[in-house]
Coordinates of C-alpha atoms and ligand atoms in Angstrom, one line a residue:
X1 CA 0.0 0.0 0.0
X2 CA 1.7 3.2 -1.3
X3 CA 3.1 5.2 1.6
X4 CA 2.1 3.3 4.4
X5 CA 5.5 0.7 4.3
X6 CA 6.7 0.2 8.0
X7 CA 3.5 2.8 9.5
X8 CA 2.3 1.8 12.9
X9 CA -1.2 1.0 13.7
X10 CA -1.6 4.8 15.4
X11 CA -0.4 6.2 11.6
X12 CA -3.0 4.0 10.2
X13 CA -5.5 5.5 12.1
X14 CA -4.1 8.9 11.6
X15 CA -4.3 8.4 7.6
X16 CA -7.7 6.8 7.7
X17 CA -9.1 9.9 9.5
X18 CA -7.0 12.3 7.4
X19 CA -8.8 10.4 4.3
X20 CA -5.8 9.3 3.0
X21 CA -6.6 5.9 2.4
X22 CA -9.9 4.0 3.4
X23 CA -10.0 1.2 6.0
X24 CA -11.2 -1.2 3.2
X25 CA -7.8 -0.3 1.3
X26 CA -6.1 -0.5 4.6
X27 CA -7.7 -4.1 5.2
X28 CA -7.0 -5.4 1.7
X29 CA -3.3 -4.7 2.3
X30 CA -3.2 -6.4 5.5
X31 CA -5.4 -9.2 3.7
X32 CA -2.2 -9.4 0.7
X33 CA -0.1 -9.2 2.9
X34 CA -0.8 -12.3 4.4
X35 CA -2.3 -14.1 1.2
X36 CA 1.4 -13.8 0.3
X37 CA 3.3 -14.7 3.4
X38 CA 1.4 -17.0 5.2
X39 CA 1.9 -19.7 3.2
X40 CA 5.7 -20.4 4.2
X41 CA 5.0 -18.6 8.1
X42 CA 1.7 -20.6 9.2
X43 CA 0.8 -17.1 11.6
X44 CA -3.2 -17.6 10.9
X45 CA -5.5 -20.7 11.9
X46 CA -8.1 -18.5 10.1
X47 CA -8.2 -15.4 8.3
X48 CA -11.6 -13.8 8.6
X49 CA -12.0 -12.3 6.0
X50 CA -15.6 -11.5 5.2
X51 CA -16.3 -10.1 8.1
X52 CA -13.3 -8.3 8.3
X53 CA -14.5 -6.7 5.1
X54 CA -17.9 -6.1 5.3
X55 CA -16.7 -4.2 9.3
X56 CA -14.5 -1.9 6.6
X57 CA -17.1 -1.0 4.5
X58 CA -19.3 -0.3 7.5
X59 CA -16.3 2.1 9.4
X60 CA -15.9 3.8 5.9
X61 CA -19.6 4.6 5.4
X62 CA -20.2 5.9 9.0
X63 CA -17.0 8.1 8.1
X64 CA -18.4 9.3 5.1
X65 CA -21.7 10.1 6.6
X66 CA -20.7 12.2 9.2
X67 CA -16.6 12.9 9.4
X68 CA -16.6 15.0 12.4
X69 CA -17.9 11.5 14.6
X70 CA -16.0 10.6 17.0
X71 CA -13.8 7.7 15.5
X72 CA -12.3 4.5 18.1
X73 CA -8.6 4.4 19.0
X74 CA -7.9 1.9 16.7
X75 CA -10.3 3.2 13.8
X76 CA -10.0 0.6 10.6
X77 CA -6.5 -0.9 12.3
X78 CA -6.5 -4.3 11.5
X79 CA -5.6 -6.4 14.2
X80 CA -4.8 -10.5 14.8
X81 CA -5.9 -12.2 18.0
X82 CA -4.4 -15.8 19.4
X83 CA -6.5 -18.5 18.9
X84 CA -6.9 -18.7 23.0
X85 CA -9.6 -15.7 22.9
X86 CA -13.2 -16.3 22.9
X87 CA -15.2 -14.4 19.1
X88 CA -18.3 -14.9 19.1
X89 CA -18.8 -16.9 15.1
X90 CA -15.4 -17.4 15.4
X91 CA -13.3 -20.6 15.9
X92 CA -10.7 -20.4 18.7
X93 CA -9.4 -23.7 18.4
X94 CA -6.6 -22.9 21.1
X95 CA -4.3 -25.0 19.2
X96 CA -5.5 -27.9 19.9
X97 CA -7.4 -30.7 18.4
X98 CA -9.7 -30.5 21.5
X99 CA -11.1 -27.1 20.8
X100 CA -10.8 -27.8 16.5
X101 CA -13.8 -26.8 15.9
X102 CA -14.9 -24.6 19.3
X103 CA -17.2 -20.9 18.7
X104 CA -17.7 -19.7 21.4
X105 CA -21.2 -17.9 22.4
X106 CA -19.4 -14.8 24.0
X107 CA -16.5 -12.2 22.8
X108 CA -13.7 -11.9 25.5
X109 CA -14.0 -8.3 27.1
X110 CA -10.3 -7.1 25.2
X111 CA -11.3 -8.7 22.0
X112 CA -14.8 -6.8 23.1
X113 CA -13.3 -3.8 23.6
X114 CA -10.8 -3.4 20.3
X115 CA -13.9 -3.8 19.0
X116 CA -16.0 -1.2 20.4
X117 CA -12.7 1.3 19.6
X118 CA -13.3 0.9 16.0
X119 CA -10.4 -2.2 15.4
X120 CA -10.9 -4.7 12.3
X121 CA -10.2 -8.5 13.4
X122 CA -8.1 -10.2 10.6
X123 CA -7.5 -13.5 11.8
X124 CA -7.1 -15.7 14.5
X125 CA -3.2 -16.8 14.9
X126 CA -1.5 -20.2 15.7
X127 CA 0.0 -21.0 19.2
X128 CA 1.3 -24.1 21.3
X129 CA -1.7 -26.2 22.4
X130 CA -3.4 -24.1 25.3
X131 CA -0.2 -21.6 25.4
X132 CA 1.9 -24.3 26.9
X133 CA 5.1 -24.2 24.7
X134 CA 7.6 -21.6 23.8
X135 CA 8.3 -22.3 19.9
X136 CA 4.9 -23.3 18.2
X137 CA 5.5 -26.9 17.9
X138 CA 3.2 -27.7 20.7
X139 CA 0.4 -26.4 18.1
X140 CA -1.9 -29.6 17.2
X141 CA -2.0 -27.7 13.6
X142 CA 1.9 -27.6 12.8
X143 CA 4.2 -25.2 13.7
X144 CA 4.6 -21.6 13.0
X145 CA 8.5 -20.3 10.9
X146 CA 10.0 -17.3 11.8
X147 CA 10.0 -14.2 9.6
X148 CA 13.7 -13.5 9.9
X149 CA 14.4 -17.3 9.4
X150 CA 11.8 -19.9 7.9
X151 CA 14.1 -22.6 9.5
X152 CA 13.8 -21.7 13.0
X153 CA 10.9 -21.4 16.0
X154 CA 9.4 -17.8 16.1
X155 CA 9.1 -18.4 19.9
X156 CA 5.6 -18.9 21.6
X157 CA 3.0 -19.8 22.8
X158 CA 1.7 -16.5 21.1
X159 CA 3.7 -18.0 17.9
X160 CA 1.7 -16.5 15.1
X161 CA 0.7 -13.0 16.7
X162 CA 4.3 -11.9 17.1
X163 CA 5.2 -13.7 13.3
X164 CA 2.2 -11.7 11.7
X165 CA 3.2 -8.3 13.4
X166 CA 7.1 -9.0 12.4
X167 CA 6.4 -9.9 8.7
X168 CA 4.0 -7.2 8.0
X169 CA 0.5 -8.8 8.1
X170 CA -0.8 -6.7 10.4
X171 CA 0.4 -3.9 12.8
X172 CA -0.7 -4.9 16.1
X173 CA -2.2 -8.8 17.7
X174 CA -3.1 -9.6 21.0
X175 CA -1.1 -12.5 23.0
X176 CA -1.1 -14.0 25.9
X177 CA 1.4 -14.5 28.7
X178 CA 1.7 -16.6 31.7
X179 CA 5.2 -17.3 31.7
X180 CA 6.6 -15.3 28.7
X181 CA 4.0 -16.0 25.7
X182 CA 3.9 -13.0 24.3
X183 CA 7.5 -11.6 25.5
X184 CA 10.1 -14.4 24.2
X185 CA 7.9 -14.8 20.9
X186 CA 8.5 -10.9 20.7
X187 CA 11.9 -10.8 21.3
X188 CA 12.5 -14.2 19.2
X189 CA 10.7 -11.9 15.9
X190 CA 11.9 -8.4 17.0
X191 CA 8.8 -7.1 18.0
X192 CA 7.5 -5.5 20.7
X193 CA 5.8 -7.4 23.3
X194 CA 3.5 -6.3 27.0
X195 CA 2.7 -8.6 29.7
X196 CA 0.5 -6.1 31.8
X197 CA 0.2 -6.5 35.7
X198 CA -1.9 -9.3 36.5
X199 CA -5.7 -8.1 36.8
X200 CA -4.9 -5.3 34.6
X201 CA -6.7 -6.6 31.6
X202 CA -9.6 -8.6 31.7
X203 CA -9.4 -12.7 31.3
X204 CA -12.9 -13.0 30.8
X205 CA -12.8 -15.1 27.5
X206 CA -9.6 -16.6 27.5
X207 CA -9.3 -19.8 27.7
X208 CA -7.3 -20.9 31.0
X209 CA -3.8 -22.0 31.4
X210 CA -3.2 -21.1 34.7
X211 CA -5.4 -18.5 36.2
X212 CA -3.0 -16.6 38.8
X213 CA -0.4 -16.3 36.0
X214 CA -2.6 -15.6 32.5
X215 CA -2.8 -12.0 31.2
X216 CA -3.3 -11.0 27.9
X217 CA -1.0 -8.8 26.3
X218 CA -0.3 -6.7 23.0
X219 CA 2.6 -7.5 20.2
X220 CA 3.5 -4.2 17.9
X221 CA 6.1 -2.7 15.6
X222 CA 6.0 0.3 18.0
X223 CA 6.0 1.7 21.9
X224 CA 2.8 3.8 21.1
X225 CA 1.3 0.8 19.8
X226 CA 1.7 -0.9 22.5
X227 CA 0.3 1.9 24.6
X228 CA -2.9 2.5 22.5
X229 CA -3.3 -1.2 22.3
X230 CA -3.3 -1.4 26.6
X231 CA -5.3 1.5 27.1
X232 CA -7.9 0.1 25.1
X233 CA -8.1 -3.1 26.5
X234 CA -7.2 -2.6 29.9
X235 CA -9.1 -1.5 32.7
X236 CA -11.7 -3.2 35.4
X237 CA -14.1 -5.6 34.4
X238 CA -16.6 -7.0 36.8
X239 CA -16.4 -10.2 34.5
X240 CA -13.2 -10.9 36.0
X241 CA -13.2 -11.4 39.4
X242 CA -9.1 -11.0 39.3
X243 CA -9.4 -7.7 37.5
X244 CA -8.4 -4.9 39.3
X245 CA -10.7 -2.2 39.8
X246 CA -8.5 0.7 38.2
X247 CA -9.0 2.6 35.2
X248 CA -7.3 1.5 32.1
X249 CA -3.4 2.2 31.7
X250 CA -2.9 6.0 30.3
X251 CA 0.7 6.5 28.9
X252 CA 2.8 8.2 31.5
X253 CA 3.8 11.8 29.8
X254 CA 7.5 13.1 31.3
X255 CA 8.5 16.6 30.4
X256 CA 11.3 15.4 28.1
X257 CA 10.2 11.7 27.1
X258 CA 13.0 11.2 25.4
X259 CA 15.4 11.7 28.6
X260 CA 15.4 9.2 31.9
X261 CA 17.5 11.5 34.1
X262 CA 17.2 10.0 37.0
X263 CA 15.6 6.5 36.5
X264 CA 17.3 3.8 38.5
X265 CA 18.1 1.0 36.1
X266 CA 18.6 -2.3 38.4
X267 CA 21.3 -4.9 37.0
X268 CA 20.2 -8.4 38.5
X269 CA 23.7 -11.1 38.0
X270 CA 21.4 -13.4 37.5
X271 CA 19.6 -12.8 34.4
X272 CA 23.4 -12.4 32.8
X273 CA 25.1 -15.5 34.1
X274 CA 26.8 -17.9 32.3
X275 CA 24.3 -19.9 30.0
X276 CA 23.2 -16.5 27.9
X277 CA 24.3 -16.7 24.5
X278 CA 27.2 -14.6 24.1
X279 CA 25.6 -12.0 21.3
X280 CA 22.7 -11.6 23.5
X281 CA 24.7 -10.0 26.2
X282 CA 26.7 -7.9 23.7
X283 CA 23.0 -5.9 22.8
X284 CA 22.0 -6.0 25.9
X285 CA 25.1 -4.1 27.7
X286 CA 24.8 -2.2 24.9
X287 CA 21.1 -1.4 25.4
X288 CA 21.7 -1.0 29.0
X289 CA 24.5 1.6 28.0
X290 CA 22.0 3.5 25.8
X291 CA 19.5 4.5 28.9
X292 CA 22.9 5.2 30.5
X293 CA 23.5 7.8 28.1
X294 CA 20.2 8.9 28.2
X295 CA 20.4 9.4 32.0
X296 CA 19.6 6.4 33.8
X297 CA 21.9 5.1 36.1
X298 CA 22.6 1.6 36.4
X299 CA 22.3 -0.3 40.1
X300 CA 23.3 -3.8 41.0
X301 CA 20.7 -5.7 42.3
X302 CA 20.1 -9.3 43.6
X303 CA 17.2 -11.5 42.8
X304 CA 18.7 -15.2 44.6
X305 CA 15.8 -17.2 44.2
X306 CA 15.6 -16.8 40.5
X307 CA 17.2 -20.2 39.6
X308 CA 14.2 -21.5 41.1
X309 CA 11.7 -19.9 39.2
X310 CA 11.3 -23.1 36.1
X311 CA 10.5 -25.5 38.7
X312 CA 8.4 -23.2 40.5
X313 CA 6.5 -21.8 37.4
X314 CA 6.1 -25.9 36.5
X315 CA 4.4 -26.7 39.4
X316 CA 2.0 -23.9 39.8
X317 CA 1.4 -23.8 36.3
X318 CA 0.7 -27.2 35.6
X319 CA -1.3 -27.7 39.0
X320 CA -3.6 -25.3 37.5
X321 CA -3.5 -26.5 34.2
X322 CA -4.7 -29.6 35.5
X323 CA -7.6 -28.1 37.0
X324 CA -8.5 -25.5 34.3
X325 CA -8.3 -28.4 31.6
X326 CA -10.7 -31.0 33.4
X327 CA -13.6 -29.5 32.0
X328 CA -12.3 -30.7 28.6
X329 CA -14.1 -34.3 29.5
X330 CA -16.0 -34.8 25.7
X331 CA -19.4 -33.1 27.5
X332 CA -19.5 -29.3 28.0
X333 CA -16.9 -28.4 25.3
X334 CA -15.2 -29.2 22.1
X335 CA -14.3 -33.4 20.4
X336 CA -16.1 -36.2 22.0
X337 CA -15.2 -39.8 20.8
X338 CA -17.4 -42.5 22.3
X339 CA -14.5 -45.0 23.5
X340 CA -16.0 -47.9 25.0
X341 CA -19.5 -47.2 25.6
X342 CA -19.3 -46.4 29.6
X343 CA -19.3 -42.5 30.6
X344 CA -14.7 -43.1 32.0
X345 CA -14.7 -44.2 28.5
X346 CA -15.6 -41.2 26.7
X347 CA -14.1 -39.3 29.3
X348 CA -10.5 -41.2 28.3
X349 CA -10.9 -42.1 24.6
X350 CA -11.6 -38.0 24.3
X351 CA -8.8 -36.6 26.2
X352 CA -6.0 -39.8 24.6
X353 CA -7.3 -38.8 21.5
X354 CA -7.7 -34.8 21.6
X355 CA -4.7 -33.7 23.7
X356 CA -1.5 -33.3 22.2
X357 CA 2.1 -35.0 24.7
X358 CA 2.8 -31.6 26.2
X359 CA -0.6 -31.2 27.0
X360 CA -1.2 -34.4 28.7
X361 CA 2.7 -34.3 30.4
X362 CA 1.4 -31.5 32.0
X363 CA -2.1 -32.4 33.6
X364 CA -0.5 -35.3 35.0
X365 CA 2.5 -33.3 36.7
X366 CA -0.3 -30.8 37.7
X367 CA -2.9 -33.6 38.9
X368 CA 0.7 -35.1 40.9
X369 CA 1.9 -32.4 42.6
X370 CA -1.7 -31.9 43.4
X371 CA -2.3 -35.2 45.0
X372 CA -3.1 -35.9 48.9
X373 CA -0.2 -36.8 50.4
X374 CA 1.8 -35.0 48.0
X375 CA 0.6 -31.6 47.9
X376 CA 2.1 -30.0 51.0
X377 CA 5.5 -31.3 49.3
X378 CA 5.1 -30.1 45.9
X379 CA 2.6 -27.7 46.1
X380 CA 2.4 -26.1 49.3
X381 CA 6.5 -25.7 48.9
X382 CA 6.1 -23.5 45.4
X383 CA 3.9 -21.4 46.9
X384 CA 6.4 -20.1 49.3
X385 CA 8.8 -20.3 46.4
X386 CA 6.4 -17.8 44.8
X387 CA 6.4 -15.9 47.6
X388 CA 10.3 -15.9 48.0
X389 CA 10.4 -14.3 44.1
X390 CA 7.8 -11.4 44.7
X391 CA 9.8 -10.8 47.4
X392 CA 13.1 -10.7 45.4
X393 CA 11.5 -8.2 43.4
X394 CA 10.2 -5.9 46.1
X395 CA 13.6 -5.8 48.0
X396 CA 15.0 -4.8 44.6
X397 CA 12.1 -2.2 43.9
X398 CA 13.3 -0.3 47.3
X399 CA 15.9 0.5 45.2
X400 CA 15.5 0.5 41.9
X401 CA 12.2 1.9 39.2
X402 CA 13.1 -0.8 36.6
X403 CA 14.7 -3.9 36.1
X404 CA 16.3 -4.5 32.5
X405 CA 18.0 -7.6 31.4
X406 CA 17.2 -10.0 28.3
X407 CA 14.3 -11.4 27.5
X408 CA 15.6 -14.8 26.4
X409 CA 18.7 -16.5 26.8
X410 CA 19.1 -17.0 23.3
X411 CA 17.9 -15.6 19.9
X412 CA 15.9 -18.1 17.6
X413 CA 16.3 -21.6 18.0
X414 CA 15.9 -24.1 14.9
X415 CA 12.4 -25.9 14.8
X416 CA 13.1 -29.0 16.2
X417 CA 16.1 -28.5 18.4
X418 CA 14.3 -28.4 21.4
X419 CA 10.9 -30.2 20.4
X420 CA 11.5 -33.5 21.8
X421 CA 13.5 -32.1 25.0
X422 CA 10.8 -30.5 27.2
X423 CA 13.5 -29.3 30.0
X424 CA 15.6 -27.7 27.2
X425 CA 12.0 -26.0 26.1
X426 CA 11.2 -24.9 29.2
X427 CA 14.6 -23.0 29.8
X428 CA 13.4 -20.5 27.0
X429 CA 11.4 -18.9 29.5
X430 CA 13.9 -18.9 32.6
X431 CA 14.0 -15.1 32.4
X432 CA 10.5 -14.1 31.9
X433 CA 8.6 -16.6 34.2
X434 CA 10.0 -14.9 37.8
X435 CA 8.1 -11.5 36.8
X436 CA 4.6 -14.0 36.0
X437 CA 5.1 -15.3 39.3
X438 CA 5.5 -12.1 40.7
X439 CA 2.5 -10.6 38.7
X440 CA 4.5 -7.9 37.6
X441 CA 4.6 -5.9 34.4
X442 CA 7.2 -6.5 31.9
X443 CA 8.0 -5.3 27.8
X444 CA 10.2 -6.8 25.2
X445 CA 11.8 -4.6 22.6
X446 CA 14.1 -4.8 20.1
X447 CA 17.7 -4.3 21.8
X448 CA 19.9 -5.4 18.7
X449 CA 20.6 -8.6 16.5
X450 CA 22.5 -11.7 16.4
X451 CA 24.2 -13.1 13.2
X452 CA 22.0 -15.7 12.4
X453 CA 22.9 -18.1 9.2
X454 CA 24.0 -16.3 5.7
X455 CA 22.0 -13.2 5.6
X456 CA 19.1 -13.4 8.5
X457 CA 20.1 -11.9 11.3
X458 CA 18.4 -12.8 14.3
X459 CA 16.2 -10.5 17.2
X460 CA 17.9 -9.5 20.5
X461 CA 15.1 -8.7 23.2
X462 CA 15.7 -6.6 25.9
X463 CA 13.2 -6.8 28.8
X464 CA 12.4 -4.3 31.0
X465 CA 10.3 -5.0 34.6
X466 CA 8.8 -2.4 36.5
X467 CA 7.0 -2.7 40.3
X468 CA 3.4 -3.9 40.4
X469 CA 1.0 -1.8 38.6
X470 CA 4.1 0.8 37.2
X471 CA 3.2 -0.7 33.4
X472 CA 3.2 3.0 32.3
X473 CA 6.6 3.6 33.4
X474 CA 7.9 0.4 32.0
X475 CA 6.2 2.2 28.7
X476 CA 7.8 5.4 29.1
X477 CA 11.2 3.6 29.3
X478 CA 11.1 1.3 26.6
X479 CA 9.7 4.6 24.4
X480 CA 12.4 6.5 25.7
X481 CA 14.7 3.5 24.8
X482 CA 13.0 2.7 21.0
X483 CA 13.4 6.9 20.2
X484 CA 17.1 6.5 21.0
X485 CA 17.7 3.4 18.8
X486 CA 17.0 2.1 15.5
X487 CA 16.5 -1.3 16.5
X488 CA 12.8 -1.6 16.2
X489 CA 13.1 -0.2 12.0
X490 CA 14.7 -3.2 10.4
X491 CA 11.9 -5.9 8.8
X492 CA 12.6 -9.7 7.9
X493 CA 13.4 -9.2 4.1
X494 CA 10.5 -10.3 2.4
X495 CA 8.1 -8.7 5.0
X496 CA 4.5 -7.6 3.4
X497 CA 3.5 -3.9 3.5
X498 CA 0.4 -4.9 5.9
X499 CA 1.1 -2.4 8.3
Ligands
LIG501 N1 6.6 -21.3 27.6 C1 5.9 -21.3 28.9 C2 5.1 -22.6 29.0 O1 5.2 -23.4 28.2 C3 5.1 -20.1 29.0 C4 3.8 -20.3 28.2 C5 2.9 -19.1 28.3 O2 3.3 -18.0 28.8 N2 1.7 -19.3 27.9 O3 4.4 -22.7 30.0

């Protein structure tokens, strides 16, 4: 689409309004976009696109009628959602087998409320089966390539929403995080990724992973995207009893944004040690240099329990999971297959058949460590873990504002390299889970690249945490930090001009 190459969804908006271009032609660019990528990324489960249309032609004709209406925050941005997050006539199949063929009779309040600011859903996007996996392959509908290199994982579980916002398909896609979902897949695809404090965007219609860690979050080219995204779908909703009852999240606006004299930048040994990938530390002391030179000053910190945090996380995570995932029995929701005849037999022949190995590893760790006799042990004991981690974080938040360090120990993996290891998989989230046990907010932006094979280069993410509830200051850092840096600009080669 002429003139719009590398826009953000808030230009987008801006040219729609200004009557440059139309949100139909808008759509239709998105919709080449991915007719012409997709088939060699695998982003989409399913690309909506008559409704999609016939919701341009409808934001068009209200413009035309009467150009001085008020128009959403997201007017005619097109926009992909995870296939976790409930559309009414749509299929969220959650990337599983299970849920193939699951519509759901309700709209999940953020998908609700991109809606009611004027947004166009494009598609629904692929992810691990039920968000448990970091690199797509969990996905019971094949895996997901990354943009920058159609050999490798594009990180996950929100696999396809950061893939379709890094090649082009569409500016912005909701994710969802509960132990780095949309982070690592954004820093794995050079994106921008935002997992909010936990109750600061409603759950209500996504489907549960584990309930005290889940929050949905936005993937973007851009900081301000990011922002608009949050402050549309954030904010209390009573059909959440976990959501917080405080207004949505309003950028925070500093004097001189571009400055952050002042800001206390904590430095925690233990998100550098040993086993990062020694490229990854080069952009991120040089990131950390950059809000140096911009003003920050850089504090030591200690966060000791973090080298517990993977068994914690897979404990708590999967003790919920078992729970969350035991109404997928073959009666309320999604496949049934008959079995033998007897009630336990539809009950088993559904969930052998419909659950993918991760899925099932996972209820049975969950339904172990939530055993009598063995819940005290397991159980009971990561609890206080979790406990020992928040407070890790507070001690450091006495002295620090934010906490910055990488978002994943590596770049990019190849597909497979870590498909049939599920402890190697699980270590691609050893940075970002402490912060979902904590609750806490936490971005990924582009911080730099790695030399990947031949000509690819590969992503560098640099996370940056803030204190619960402080999600516009982790914001205003990361926009201080993209303003100062080009890192964010570069596209995979053949990206589309969806965007
Ligand atoms: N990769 C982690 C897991 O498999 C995190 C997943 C997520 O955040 N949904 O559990």
């Amino acid at each position: 689409m002429t003139g719009a190459e590398g826009a953000d969804a808030c230009d987008l908006r801006a040219a729609i309004l200004a009557g440059e271009r139309s949100a139909a032609e808008t759509l239709e660019a998105s919709l080449a976009a991915i007719e012409e990528r997709d088939g060699e990324l695998g982003a989409f489960l399913s690309v909506e696109r008559d409704t999609a249309r016939a919701r341009a032609i409808e934001l068009d004709r209200r413009r035309a009628a009467d150009p001085g209406a008020a128009a959403g925050a997201l007017f005619g941005v097109p926009v992909a959602v995870k296939a976790n997050l409930c559309m009414e006539g749509v299929t969220t199949p959650c990337g599983s087998r299970m849920l193939a063929n699951y519509r759901a009779p309700y709209t999940a309040t953020c998908v609700r409320r991109l809606l009611d600011a004027d947004a166009i859903v494009v598609g629904v996007t692929n992810m691990d089966e039920f968000a448990m996996g970091s690199s797509s392959e969990h996905s019971a509908f094949g895996p997901t390539r990354n943009p920058w290199d159609l050999t490798r994982a594009p990180g996950g579980s929100s696999s396809g929403s950061a893939a379709a916002v890094a090649a082009g398909m569409v500016p912005v896609a909701l994710g969802s995080d509960t132990g780095g979902s949309v982070r690592q897949p954004a820093a794995l695809c050079g994106v921008g990724g935002f997992k909010p404090t936990y109750g600061r965007v409603s759950r209500h219609g996504l489907i549960a992973f584990g309930s005290s860690l889940d929050q949905v979050g936005p993937l973007a080219r851009s900081v301000r995207d990011l922002e608009r995204i949050l402050g549309v779908i954030s904010g209390h909703d009573p059909l959440d009893a976990t959501s917080l009852p405080l207004p949505p999240i309003e950028p925070e606006r500093p004097d001189r944004p571009e400055r952050l004299d002042g800001l206390r930048v904590g430095v925690a040994a233990e998100y550098v040690g040993a086993d990062l990938d020694a490229e990854v530390r080069t952009a991120v002391e040089a990131a950390l240099e950059k809000l140096e030179e911009l003003g920050a000053e850089a504090v030591e910190v200690r966060l000791p329990h973090t080298v517990h945090a993977i068994p914690t996380y897979y404990v708590v995570a999967t003790a919920e999971a078992s729970s969350n995932l035991a109404r997928f029995d073959g009666v309320g929701f999604g496949a049934r297959t008959e079995g033998d005849g007897s009630l336990q037999g539809m009950f088993a022949a559904t969930r052998e058949g419909a659950f993918g190995d991760e899925v099932k590893r996972r209820i049975l760790l969950g339904t172990f460590v939530l055993s009598e006799g063995y819940h005290d042990a397991w159980y009971g004991r990561a609890l206080r873990v979790r406990a020992l981690l928040r407070r890790d974080f507070e001690r450091a938040f006495e002295k620090v504002d934010v906490i910055c360090g990488p978002t994943s120990p590596t770049p990019a993996f190849p597909l497979g390299e870590r498909a049939g290891d599920p402890l190697a998989m699980y270590a691609s989230d050893t940075l970002t889970v402490p912060t979902s046990l904590a609750g806490l907010p936490a971005v990924s932006v582009p911080c730099g690249f790695a030399s990947g094979a031949a000509d690819s280069p590969l992503p560098v993410g640099l996370q940056i945490i803030g204190p619960a509830l402080a999600d516009a200051r982790v914001l205003r850092v990361a926009a201080a930090f993209e303003s100062a840096t080009e890192h964010h600009r570069p596209a995979p080669t053949s990206a589309g001009d969806g965007r």
